[in-house]
């Protein structure tokens, strides 16, 4: 570990905190329907979109209608991606002549992108046409991100409103998020990425003759426009197979740093939106503090583990950390930080191969996802995921003192706690259930690339990533098989929508409640005690659920490695 | 609920057209205007022919060139399309080795490669990046230490003074960006082109 390394980590945290307040202010205005500096340009477009699609922006929706609208929207999005992938061979923008994508892979990828997972069973440059990258993937990168933020807004309105039947209008929230938040940032961001060396072209792959006379085919494409939203929307599905480790998908240390910032920035800003909407920004900062504690602990462990290297490297006299599966321009620190950021948020882009991380360094990304990706989290998804844990923590605090728990002026009652538990239990069911199947079913076990405990971790990571809608992988696992295409898709679907529907039920139930003013007996939710309590609940729930699985995977691998065992 | 069906279809189509077509195509046009070289892939031409991209590593085996990192990229096996064969620096199919820390295959590979490099240059410790595969298999860079490690071999193969080659390496080192971000590095293709130019003089 070096001073320069820690300085990069500190600078990252400082910039995220600095961006949280102004972006939170802007997003609160956008979703409140107020004027912003972009309104003169975008308002006519927004109004036109409502007119043509028959949306009455003044009419709000009940939580059930809101949820049904969201689900219908996803059915359509699924069909668009699936259709484009199956038909790409006969559609334009296909200079590399990619053939139709197989049914099961198209199914998996479509599910993966509508759930904001972006698991890559596809190979990017070797499988997809430019049209699929743009019309199939880029478009859903926007819309699944906008959906996540819209749902978070609905839940926040549940807390901030009193005695109301509605939680907002899904169509309006998605449109505003896309037009006012995602698109403007992406336009500027794309140009920055191209300036760093990221291609943005519809031309064919380049045929080069190398200095030593060999032939090299260099895949290019409309990369930057997709990478911008892939990061900002915490989607993470790569244009190329190697994702953000590919020099074209992450050309410089600066592009890498900005990509990490863009993964976190909207999710962090939503904590401020929450604080503003419930009338006390300190409520937002308290939540961001919970995230910050868990984040910094994760970064420190991963950085330490990767900088220490492995006994395999030390045995042959190599020093300088674990560089297997990492790029020189990022080095140990920027690779470790990226791995923690991408799994704390539900991004899943990778700039180094997690499969080659040290046992403990690779365990932190796994834990981040298993805790529910509430450390900033996916845009929107992290916020509603975190609020579920807050409800649980407040409930536990209420049990300790024997009072009905309250949070930001709302009584937390049986219905909210039941729904929160339902949403939280979906994750272990999908992760542990499918992992158990994956390690005993012979056709699935054959997909492991590494032997020993590391192979088990590959399977565990795959279902963790899918159910958590992350999308990063221990990529040695051969995922493009019928078994994994279908089971991972089911984990992604259940992990996304079986969490959303209970969260929306909570939104509806909270919005209908009266707001009660704080009293002497109200547990303060802006101080250190609250932060400690939520961190504790998150770690205990996650720890109790997943520790046995982690013990069989990364923990035993670490012990085996130090004992000199090789598999 | 029925009135949600029209927006579910029309709004989806409108937003798909905006984000899936208008946005990427407009960005392609704008990026091509302002940053034409980068937008095309930062290609390097020599005598009118494309010899590669400044950002994409390529394989060097000749003693007179600096070598990049080992690459784990593969290509489809021409004899059996369900299998793959090693194809280092295949820029149409990026990827890493994905070998874990307790992998025997990794331990064996590292031992072989370290032994080879030790035989080539017994005077310096083997730099870790010179025997580990990169994440993309297309890493264009090596560490300054990895470049210095190869100076003696390159100088001998080219009949050049070691000092001259060493200076060329030093002048090709790129520091941390903004003095802070990332790690110092040497672009292998740029260094080898500089070497060819120096030799031609």
XYZ file of C-alpha atoms in Angstrom:
768
model
C 0.000 0.000 0.000
C 1.347 3.417 -0.920
C 0.690 7.028 -0.024
C -0.296 7.759 -3.634
C -2.779 4.906 -3.376
C -4.475 6.210 -0.265
C -4.558 9.726 -1.721
C -6.506 8.421 -4.731
C -9.007 6.761 -2.396
C -9.409 9.888 -0.255
C -9.803 12.137 -3.306
C -12.517 9.815 -4.599
C -14.490 10.021 -1.356
C -14.120 13.809 -1.110
C -15.444 14.384 -4.638
C -18.424 12.080 -4.097
C -19.409 13.915 -0.915
C -18.926 17.288 -2.627
C -21.209 16.307 -5.530
C -23.964 14.890 -3.334
C -25.534 18.170 -2.266
C -25.693 20.085 -5.578
C -26.871 17.014 -7.500
C -29.406 16.241 -4.784
C -30.726 19.794 -5.076
C -31.002 19.485 -8.860
C -32.686 16.070 -8.799
C -35.178 17.181 -6.160
C -36.206 20.028 -8.464
C -36.453 17.740 -11.505
C -38.709 15.207 -9.800
C -40.740 17.937 -8.176
C -41.495 19.244 -11.676
C -39.823 22.597 -11.019
C -37.915 24.676 -13.569
C -34.232 23.961 -14.060
C -31.632 25.597 -16.258
C -32.291 22.951 -18.918
C -36.057 23.538 -19.001
C -36.030 26.025 -21.918
C -34.599 23.309 -24.177
C -36.087 20.150 -22.683
C -39.546 21.218 -21.519
C -41.035 21.312 -25.068
C -39.611 17.840 -25.773
C -40.974 16.542 -22.476
C -44.442 17.970 -23.157
C -44.369 16.520 -26.679
C -43.540 13.062 -25.346
C -46.472 13.184 -22.909
C -48.805 14.365 -25.655
C -47.899 11.639 -28.136
C -47.983 8.858 -25.545
C -51.175 10.012 -23.866
C -49.713 10.729 -20.444
C -51.448 13.243 -18.206
C -48.545 14.513 -16.133
C -50.859 16.015 -13.512
C -52.516 12.664 -12.782
C -50.719 10.686 -10.109
C -50.893 6.927 -9.612
C -51.728 4.603 -6.734
C -48.744 2.412 -5.787
C -50.302 -0.576 -7.535
C -50.877 1.324 -10.771
C -47.357 2.707 -10.535
C -45.990 -0.819 -10.152
C -48.093 -2.232 -12.994
C -46.954 0.596 -15.289
C -43.352 -0.221 -14.405
C -43.885 -3.925 -15.132
C -45.596 -3.239 -18.481
C -42.722 -0.979 -19.437
C -40.309 -3.824 -18.771
C -42.252 -6.325 -20.831
C -41.848 -3.946 -23.767
C -38.170 -3.358 -23.050
C -37.580 -7.099 -22.878
C -39.221 -7.651 -26.265
C -37.173 -4.874 -27.902
C -33.838 -6.320 -26.755
C -34.791 -9.901 -27.489
C -36.100 -8.960 -30.937
C -33.060 -6.924 -31.907
C -30.662 -9.662 -30.777
C -32.474 -12.392 -32.662
C -32.740 -10.281 -35.816
C -29.378 -8.505 -35.742
C -28.034 -10.485 -38.703
C -30.550 -8.901 -41.070
C -30.643 -5.432 -39.479
C -28.296 -2.518 -40.338
C -25.163 -1.362 -38.430
C -23.546 -4.783 -38.496
C -20.198 -4.349 -40.270
C -18.653 -7.345 -38.516
C -21.439 -9.555 -39.871
C -22.500 -10.964 -36.491
C -25.094 -13.702 -36.771
C -28.338 -13.971 -34.805
C -27.782 -14.476 -31.073
C -28.996 -17.856 -29.767
C -32.409 -18.035 -28.047
C -31.168 -18.790 -24.550
C -28.395 -16.192 -24.690
C -30.814 -13.562 -26.025
C -33.259 -14.440 -23.257
C -30.568 -14.172 -20.605
C -29.234 -10.889 -21.968
C -32.664 -9.299 -22.322
C -33.517 -10.268 -18.748
C -30.124 -9.070 -17.656
C -30.568 -5.602 -19.130
C -34.147 -4.931 -18.053
C -33.205 -5.843 -14.479
C -30.210 -3.478 -14.541
C -27.941 -6.496 -13.984
C -26.058 -6.555 -17.256
C -24.507 -9.923 -16.636
C -22.278 -10.715 -19.607
C -22.833 -14.164 -20.979
C -22.419 -12.494 -24.356
C -18.944 -11.602 -25.620
C -19.533 -8.018 -26.783
C -17.163 -7.600 -29.707
C -17.469 -11.257 -30.717
C -21.281 -11.569 -30.550
C -23.190 -8.302 -30.912
C -23.798 -5.939 -33.818
C -23.545 -2.176 -33.361
C -27.326 -1.926 -33.614
C -27.741 -4.399 -30.755
C -25.261 -2.417 -28.688
C -27.187 0.818 -29.324
C -30.839 -0.048 -29.729
C -30.787 -3.130 -27.554
C -28.361 -2.357 -24.779
C -27.746 1.400 -24.636
C -31.470 2.150 -24.608
C -32.161 -0.235 -21.736
C -29.142 1.108 -19.856
C -31.035 4.399 -19.773
C -34.466 3.024 -19.049
C -33.587 0.479 -16.368
C -31.591 3.182 -14.598
C -34.438 5.673 -14.924
C -36.806 3.020 -13.575
C -34.621 2.437 -10.529
C -34.541 6.138 -9.736
C -38.290 6.465 -10.341
C -38.982 3.660 -7.864
C -36.713 5.238 -5.277
C -38.602 8.504 -5.767
C -41.894 6.707 -5.176
C -40.610 5.214 -1.931
C -39.182 8.552 -0.793
C -42.566 10.151 -1.500
C -44.088 7.469 0.718
C -42.021 8.859 3.580
C -42.405 12.527 2.708
C -46.163 12.549 2.113
C -48.981 12.145 4.567
C -52.513 10.827 4.154
C -52.266 10.474 0.363
C -53.330 7.675 -1.949
C -50.746 8.252 -4.676
C -46.960 8.006 -4.949
C -46.299 9.874 -8.224
C -46.623 9.062 -11.918
C -44.284 6.385 -13.257
C -44.271 7.686 -16.832
C -43.461 11.210 -15.730
C -40.700 10.080 -13.371
C -39.041 7.929 -16.044
C -39.276 10.616 -18.702
C -37.923 13.366 -16.433
C -35.093 11.177 -15.189
C -34.056 10.273 -18.734
C -34.336 13.779 -20.193
C -33.130 15.995 -17.359
C -30.679 13.809 -15.463
C -29.246 10.965 -17.551
C -29.085 12.333 -21.097
C -27.470 15.741 -20.402
C -24.756 14.201 -18.229
C -24.137 11.460 -20.805
C -23.686 13.913 -23.678
C -20.864 15.727 -21.884
C -19.493 12.501 -20.423
C -19.338 10.755 -23.819
C -17.250 13.565 -25.268
C -14.895 13.421 -22.304
C -14.487 9.663 -22.752
C -13.743 10.041 -26.472
C -11.158 12.707 -25.643
C -9.427 10.094 -23.477
C -9.239 7.686 -26.415
C -12.512 5.782 -26.336
C -13.768 4.979 -29.857
C -17.130 6.253 -31.078
C -17.543 5.059 -34.636
C -19.843 2.977 -36.796
C -16.931 1.858 -38.970
C -15.837 -1.749 -39.372
C -13.253 -3.497 -37.190
C -9.703 -2.387 -38.037
C -7.344 -4.751 -39.824
C -3.820 -3.906 -38.711
C -0.436 -5.390 -39.537
C 1.645 -5.226 -36.380
C 5.240 -4.076 -36.150
C 6.359 -7.710 -36.239
C 4.160 -8.370 -39.280
C 1.309 -10.282 -37.642
C -2.345 -9.620 -38.456
C -4.409 -8.027 -35.712
C -8.149 -7.381 -35.966
C -9.056 -4.516 -33.655
C -12.688 -4.315 -32.588
C -14.095 -0.776 -32.402
C -17.633 0.628 -32.365
C -19.935 3.204 -30.771
C -18.287 2.561 -27.418
C -18.269 5.890 -25.581
C -21.988 6.620 -25.844
C -22.734 3.267 -24.263
C -20.042 3.386 -21.600
C -21.248 6.786 -20.364
C -24.696 5.482 -19.459
C -23.366 2.070 -18.465
C -21.472 3.767 -15.634
C -23.861 6.570 -14.753
C -26.810 4.167 -14.671
C -24.850 1.545 -12.687
C -25.605 -0.948 -15.449
C -22.144 -2.295 -16.074
C -22.663 -4.382 -19.204
C -19.545 -4.065 -21.284
C -19.236 -3.115 -24.904
C -16.282 -5.479 -24.974
C -15.848 -8.830 -23.318
C -13.202 -7.509 -20.912
C -15.499 -4.654 -19.927
C -13.788 -1.604 -18.371
C -10.448 -3.407 -18.359
C -10.356 -3.143 -22.169
C -8.111 -0.227 -23.166
C -10.862 1.060 -25.482
C -13.458 0.908 -22.733
C -11.223 2.605 -20.166
C -8.211 4.188 -21.888
C -6.550 6.135 -19.069
C -6.257 6.416 -15.306
C -8.306 9.621 -15.568
C -11.121 7.951 -17.502
C -10.999 5.222 -14.875
C -11.302 7.714 -12.028
C -14.222 9.538 -13.640
C -15.934 6.215 -14.363
C -15.733 5.304 -10.681
C -17.135 8.693 -9.709
C -19.998 8.322 -12.155
C -20.953 4.929 -10.693
C -21.480 6.474 -7.264
C -22.615 9.988 -7.923
C -26.348 9.600 -8.615
C -26.798 6.996 -5.900
C -25.082 9.211 -3.344
C -27.114 12.234 -4.463
C -30.347 10.317 -3.857
C -29.577 10.275 -0.122
C -29.636 14.051 -0.284
C -32.865 14.003 -2.296
C -34.337 11.854 0.479
C -33.182 14.288 3.163
C -34.588 17.279 1.295
C -37.938 15.629 0.668
C -38.464 14.543 4.269
C -37.539 18.049 5.351
C -34.176 17.433 6.999
C -31.014 16.966 4.968
C -29.295 15.447 7.991
C -31.496 12.363 7.526
C -29.822 11.970 4.136
C -26.321 12.507 5.485
C -26.962 9.865 8.180
C -27.784 7.321 5.479
C -24.749 8.329 3.435
C -22.648 7.852 6.597
C -23.905 4.276 6.981
C -22.862 3.657 3.391
C -19.526 5.403 3.935
C -18.552 3.273 6.943
C -19.173 0.025 5.071
C -17.518 1.330 1.897
C -14.274 2.460 3.501
C -13.959 -0.806 5.434
C -14.354 -2.730 2.161
C -11.821 -0.614 0.276
C -9.232 -0.955 3.030
C -9.504 -4.757 3.128
C -9.423 -5.235 -0.644
C -6.541 -2.806 -1.145
C -4.573 -4.469 1.650
C -5.213 -7.978 0.280
C -4.327 -7.114 -3.320
C -1.230 -5.110 -2.380
C -0.008 -8.032 -0.254
C -0.293 -10.410 -3.188
C -0.531 -14.176 -2.883
C 1.758 -16.900 -1.640
C 1.831 -18.212 -5.217
C 3.525 -14.998 -6.332
C 5.795 -14.839 -3.300
C 6.921 -18.434 -3.831
C 8.673 -17.427 -7.068
C 10.062 -14.197 -5.639
C 7.565 -11.747 -7.137
C 6.718 -8.612 -5.198
C 4.501 -5.625 -5.968
C 1.075 -7.099 -5.299
C -1.302 -9.333 -7.200
C -1.093 -8.129 -10.804
C -2.652 -11.248 -12.362
C -5.776 -10.017 -14.159
C -5.001 -6.332 -13.652
C -3.930 -3.572 -16.031
C -0.679 -1.642 -15.601
C -2.263 1.791 -16.151
C -4.557 1.248 -13.143
C -2.266 -0.780 -10.910
C -3.244 -2.265 -7.576
C -5.044 0.658 -5.987
C -7.290 1.782 -8.837
C -8.228 -1.858 -9.514
C -9.056 -2.541 -5.847
C -11.050 0.668 -5.493
C -12.950 -0.028 -8.716
C -13.846 -3.551 -7.563
C -15.331 -2.243 -4.327
C -17.144 0.661 -6.000
C -18.669 -1.486 -8.721
C -20.057 -4.036 -6.266
C -21.070 -1.557 -3.571
C -23.163 0.086 -6.238
C -24.913 -2.464 -8.383
C -22.808 -1.552 -11.408
C -20.872 -4.676 -12.208
C -18.434 -3.135 -14.654
C -14.935 -4.429 -13.936
C -11.506 -2.980 -14.703
C -9.719 -6.085 -13.413
C -10.658 -9.749 -13.325
C -12.246 -10.482 -9.950
C -11.696 -14.197 -10.547
C -7.934 -13.609 -10.205
C -8.166 -11.475 -7.059
C -6.731 -12.842 -3.821
C -9.198 -14.904 -1.802
C -9.936 -12.087 0.665
C -9.733 -9.306 -1.936
C -12.339 -11.147 -4.011
C -14.511 -11.822 -0.975
C -15.247 -8.144 -0.371
C -17.011 -7.629 -3.739
C -18.983 -10.787 -2.957
C -20.005 -9.475 0.470
C -20.879 -6.060 -0.935
C -23.444 -7.636 -3.249
C -24.723 -10.056 -0.621
C -25.437 -7.216 1.779
C -27.929 -6.079 -0.838
C -25.851 -3.446 -2.647
C -26.966 -0.781 -0.257
C -23.575 0.927 -0.096
C -24.725 3.696 -2.422
C -26.111 0.895 -4.503
C -27.628 0.841 -7.949
C -29.190 4.129 -8.997
C -32.435 4.057 -7.062
C -32.186 0.397 -6.155
C -29.529 1.175 -3.560
C -31.704 3.828 -1.991
C -34.806 1.672 -1.654
C -32.655 -1.283 -0.566
C -31.079 0.834 2.145
C -34.466 2.146 3.309
C -35.602 -1.458 3.757
C -32.672 -2.032 6.108
C -33.424 1.241 7.885
C -36.980 0.026 8.507
C -35.595 -3.200 9.906
C -33.083 -1.370 12.109
C -35.759 1.002 13.428
C -37.943 -2.014 14.143
C -35.136 -3.657 16.125
C -34.568 -0.413 18.043
C -38.296 -0.230 18.769
C -38.269 -3.784 20.130
C -35.413 -2.919 22.479
C -37.272 -0.059 24.141
C -40.797 -1.376 23.667
C -42.187 1.506 21.589
C -43.823 1.563 18.178
C -40.905 2.499 15.933
C -41.041 5.730 13.922
C -38.920 6.977 11.059
C -39.014 10.512 9.669
C -42.478 11.045 11.092
C -43.984 7.737 9.972
C -44.979 4.884 12.267
C -43.305 1.665 11.144
C -45.841 -1.102 11.696
C -46.283 -4.797 11.003
C -47.064 -4.375 7.303
C -43.892 -2.398 6.582
C -41.676 -4.783 8.517
C -43.212 -7.847 6.839
C -42.698 -6.340 3.404
C -39.130 -5.296 4.227
C -38.297 -8.810 5.411
C -39.858 -10.306 2.298
C -37.698 -8.125 0.083
C -34.565 -8.822 2.087
C -35.092 -12.619 2.149
C -35.396 -12.895 -1.622
C -31.665 -12.435 -2.032
C -30.450 -15.396 0.082
C -33.148 -17.618 -1.380
C -31.929 -17.022 -4.920
C -28.212 -16.950 -4.106
C -27.912 -19.904 -1.767
C -30.638 -21.958 -3.427
C -29.215 -21.792 -6.925
C -25.609 -22.113 -5.742
C -26.535 -25.380 -4.062
C -27.975 -26.624 -7.353
C -25.052 -25.262 -9.363
C -22.389 -27.148 -7.423
C -24.089 -30.564 -7.468
C -25.759 -30.643 -10.894
C -23.018 -32.152 -13.098
C -23.739 -30.104 -16.241
C -23.514 -26.925 -14.153
C -20.443 -27.955 -12.194
C -18.621 -28.515 -15.487
C -18.705 -24.741 -16.037
C -16.223 -24.032 -13.252
C -12.834 -22.891 -14.535
C -10.903 -23.218 -11.273
C -10.765 -26.298 -9.066
C -11.078 -26.460 -5.293
C -12.814 -23.814 -3.175
C -12.249 -21.207 -5.884
C -14.582 -23.109 -8.214
C -17.289 -22.996 -5.565
C -16.748 -19.247 -5.226
C -17.187 -18.837 -8.987
C -20.663 -20.373 -8.783
C -21.559 -18.483 -5.603
C -20.408 -15.237 -7.187
C -22.456 -15.845 -10.334
C -25.745 -16.261 -8.489
C -24.869 -13.503 -6.030
C -24.196 -11.144 -8.901
C -27.362 -12.160 -10.752
C -29.728 -12.007 -7.776
C -28.157 -8.740 -6.633
C -28.505 -7.359 -10.180
C -24.813 -6.523 -10.158
C -23.452 -8.149 -13.300
C -19.788 -8.502 -12.403
C -18.435 -12.030 -12.461
C -15.742 -14.448 -11.515
C -15.520 -14.641 -15.249
C -13.751 -17.968 -15.566
C -17.115 -19.651 -15.088
C -18.572 -20.608 -18.463
C -21.929 -18.878 -18.172
C -23.162 -19.232 -21.733
C -24.776 -22.639 -21.244
C -28.449 -23.502 -21.177
C -28.367 -24.118 -17.421
C -26.732 -20.830 -16.520
C -28.591 -18.750 -19.104
C -31.909 -19.857 -17.607
C -31.073 -20.053 -13.899
C -29.199 -16.762 -13.852
C -32.095 -15.114 -15.668
C -34.490 -16.410 -13.019
C -32.219 -15.123 -10.237
C -32.056 -11.706 -11.922
C -35.819 -11.536 -12.369
C -36.685 -12.573 -8.834
C -33.861 -10.503 -7.341
C -35.156 -7.375 -9.052
C -38.928 -7.567 -9.085
C -39.565 -9.481 -5.863
C -37.691 -6.715 -4.128
C -39.412 -3.891 -6.001
C -42.997 -4.968 -5.398
C -42.709 -5.155 -1.578
C -40.799 -1.869 -1.607
C -43.635 -0.268 -3.572
C -46.195 -1.748 -1.169
C -44.315 -0.021 1.626
C -44.355 3.223 -0.367
C -48.119 3.026 -0.746
C -48.734 2.128 2.856
C -46.460 4.890 4.171
C -47.932 7.562 1.911
C -51.375 6.804 3.294
C -50.253 7.259 6.908
C -50.501 10.440 8.916
C -47.308 12.246 9.733
C -46.557 12.448 13.451
C -44.322 15.138 14.932
C -41.212 13.951 16.778
C -41.612 13.644 20.552
C -39.280 13.064 23.493
C -39.545 9.333 22.930
C -38.662 9.419 19.225
C -35.386 7.679 18.403
C -33.171 10.305 16.707
C -32.218 9.085 13.224
C -29.542 11.608 12.361
C -26.827 10.737 14.880
C -23.993 8.281 15.354
C -26.103 5.854 17.365
C -28.512 5.443 14.439
C -25.630 5.018 11.974
C -24.066 2.364 14.194
C -27.371 0.573 14.614
C -28.074 0.371 10.877
C -24.514 -0.763 10.108
C -24.907 -3.424 12.797
C -28.216 -4.701 11.451
C -26.867 -4.857 7.889
C -23.779 -6.798 8.964
C -25.681 -9.161 11.249
C -28.367 -9.980 8.688
C -25.790 -10.382 5.926
C -23.320 -12.159 8.183
C -25.742 -14.701 9.567
C -27.113 -15.463 6.139
C -23.992 -15.746 4.074
C -21.148 -16.593 6.447
C -21.446 -20.373 5.957
C -21.216 -19.982 2.189
C -18.270 -17.602 2.475
C -16.537 -20.042 4.824
C -16.733 -22.747 2.138
C -15.422 -20.403 -0.547
C -13.005 -17.511 -0.050
C -12.229 -18.119 3.625
C -11.166 -21.719 3.224
C -9.317 -20.777 0.049
C -7.320 -18.161 1.943
C -6.349 -20.719 4.586
C -5.532 -23.317 1.944
C -3.396 -20.840 0.036
C -1.316 -19.989 3.091
C -0.933 -23.704 3.831
C 0.545 -24.111 0.346
C -2.318 -26.071 -1.221
C -2.822 -25.695 -4.975
C -5.752 -27.069 -6.946
C -55.031 0.159 -15.537
C -55.990 -0.105 -19.202
C -54.975 3.473 -19.807
C -51.405 2.552 -18.900
C -51.136 0.375 -22.013
C -50.774 3.223 -24.499
C -47.894 4.889 -22.631
C -46.294 1.478 -22.082
C -46.029 1.097 -25.852
C -45.677 4.627 -27.192
C -43.462 6.035 -24.461
C -41.202 2.998 -24.708
C -40.845 3.464 -28.466
C -40.184 7.201 -28.179
C -37.609 6.834 -25.412
C -36.014 3.891 -27.220
C -35.653 6.004 -30.351
C -34.125 8.865 -28.372
C -31.709 6.851 -26.222
C -31.028 3.926 -28.557
C -30.673 5.723 -31.885
C -30.692 9.533 -31.728
C -28.256 9.737 -28.812
C -25.561 7.287 -29.993
C -25.752 8.465 -33.601
C -25.560 12.141 -32.631
C -22.643 11.411 -30.318
C -20.893 9.547 -33.152
C -21.232 12.604 -35.384
C -20.135 15.094 -32.707
C -17.252 12.978 -31.400
C -16.054 12.383 -34.958
C -15.946 16.138 -35.506
C -14.139 17.141 -32.332
C -11.940 14.102 -31.694
C -11.605 12.330 -35.051
C -8.429 10.394 -34.206
C -9.669 9.080 -30.860
C -13.149 8.285 -32.197
C -11.629 5.997 -34.835
C -9.543 4.082 -32.304
C -6.281 6.085 -32.003
C -4.793 4.274 -34.974
C -1.102 4.469 -35.820
C -0.048 4.401 -39.456
C 3.367 3.724 -40.887
C 4.022 4.151 -44.596
C 0.279 4.540 -45.135
C -0.607 1.233 -43.473
C -2.324 0.781 -40.127
C 0.109 -0.955 -37.791
C -2.126 -0.911 -34.743
C -3.719 1.324 -32.141
C -1.825 3.387 -29.610
C -4.137 1.987 -26.946
C -4.141 -1.690 -27.860
C -1.209 -3.901 -27.015
C 0.276 -6.193 -29.645
C 2.467 -9.221 -29.395
C 6.252 -8.817 -29.538
C 8.509 -11.873 -29.549
C 11.629 -10.627 -31.316
C 14.596 -9.969 -29.008
C 15.133 -6.568 -30.597
C 11.767 -5.324 -29.378
C 10.516 -4.719 -25.878
C 7.933 -7.343 -24.960
C 4.538 -6.633 -23.438
C 2.805 -8.613 -20.741
C 1.615 -12.184 -21.261
C -1.857 -12.216 -22.820
C -4.549 -14.803 -22.100
C -6.811 -14.014 -25.067
C -8.080 -16.893 -27.169
C -9.617 -17.499 -30.592
C -11.989 -20.212 -31.826
C -10.202 -23.440 -32.685
C -10.203 -23.704 -36.510
C -10.613 -27.498 -36.199
C -13.366 -27.547 -33.570
C -15.588 -24.507 -33.115
C -16.652 -25.542 -29.604
C -13.062 -25.183 -28.383
C -10.658 -22.278 -28.235
C -6.940 -21.954 -28.805
C -4.517 -19.419 -27.292
C -4.235 -16.295 -29.453
C -2.266 -13.626 -27.560
C -3.363 -10.029 -28.085
C -6.482 -10.994 -30.017
C -8.100 -7.558 -30.172
C -11.378 -9.021 -31.400
C -11.911 -11.146 -28.276
C -10.608 -9.542 -25.099
C -10.320 -11.373 -21.783
C -8.145 -12.478 -18.874
C -6.825 -15.811 -17.636
C -9.326 -15.890 -14.713
C -6.950 -18.145 -12.818
C -7.471 -17.872 -9.077
C -4.874 -17.450 -6.326
C -4.725 -21.187 -5.527
C -4.650 -22.317 -9.146
C -1.987 -24.907 -9.890
C -1.986 -23.870 -13.543
C -1.150 -20.315 -12.486
C 1.594 -21.426 -10.104
C 3.210 -23.570 -12.819
C 2.966 -20.837 -15.437
C 4.492 -18.256 -13.121
C 7.386 -20.550 -12.225
C 8.222 -21.267 -15.878
C 8.045 -17.632 -16.895
C 10.065 -16.393 -13.934
C 12.768 -18.991 -14.614
C 12.990 -17.910 -18.252
C 13.280 -14.241 -17.361
C 15.844 -14.945 -14.638
C 17.978 -16.706 -17.200
C 17.687 -13.716 -19.493
C 18.569 -11.139 -16.853
C 19.913 -12.499 -13.558
C 20.885 -9.041 -12.267
C 17.460 -7.593 -11.569
C 14.392 -8.903 -9.714
C 11.669 -10.052 -12.138
C 8.935 -7.368 -12.311
C 5.532 -8.836 -11.443
C 3.705 -7.311 -14.417
C 6.022 -9.070 -16.870
C 4.807 -12.533 -15.832
C 1.151 -11.867 -15.003
C -1.569 -11.682 -17.656
C -3.590 -8.500 -17.892
C -7.350 -8.323 -17.421
C -8.087 -7.472 -21.046
C -5.233 -9.426 -22.609
C -4.608 -6.218 -24.553
C -2.682 -4.161 -21.997
C -0.620 -1.705 -24.054
C 1.660 -0.841 -21.128
C 4.358 -2.293 -18.935
C 5.817 -0.792 -15.778
C 9.038 1.255 -16.079
C 10.792 -1.524 -14.127
C 9.617 -4.106 -16.664
C 11.033 -1.989 -19.475
C 14.378 -1.457 -17.733
C 14.538 -5.189 -17.093
C 14.619 -5.808 -20.872
C 17.165 -3.121 -21.767
C 20.187 -5.443 -21.799
C 18.506 -7.948 -24.143
C 17.262 -5.294 -26.560
C 20.611 -3.452 -26.604
C 22.459 -6.677 -27.351
C 20.074 -7.707 -30.117
C 20.384 -4.306 -31.760
C 24.061 -3.713 -31.111
C 23.210 -0.507 -29.319
C 24.736 0.911 -26.140
C 22.695 -0.023 -23.066
C 22.777 3.587 -21.923
C 21.142 4.782 -25.128
C 18.337 2.201 -24.860
C 17.902 2.944 -21.186
C 17.545 6.635 -21.938
C 14.956 5.894 -24.584
C 12.968 3.952 -21.984
C 13.244 6.813 -19.514
C 11.960 9.313 -22.067
C 8.964 7.068 -22.797
C 7.832 6.748 -19.180
C 4.437 8.321 -18.595
C 3.910 9.396 -14.985
C 0.747 9.255 -12.922
C -2.017 11.312 -14.501
C -2.367 14.728 -12.849
C 0.524 13.549 -10.694
C -1.799 11.256 -8.732
C -4.003 8.869 -10.698
C -3.010 5.405 -11.855
C 0.566 4.117 -12.055
C 3.668 5.102 -14.047
C 3.892 3.129 -17.266
C 5.581 2.684 -20.637
C 3.564 2.129 -23.809
C 5.304 -0.825 -25.469
C 4.320 -0.036 -29.051
C 5.362 3.620 -28.704
C 8.682 2.569 -27.166
C 9.374 0.074 -29.944
C 8.530 2.627 -32.625
C 10.902 5.084 -30.948
C 13.514 2.343 -30.895
C 13.120 1.705 -34.621
C 13.403 5.425 -35.319
C 16.544 5.706 -33.161
C 18.094 2.726 -34.919
C 17.310 4.200 -38.340
C 19.283 7.363 -37.578
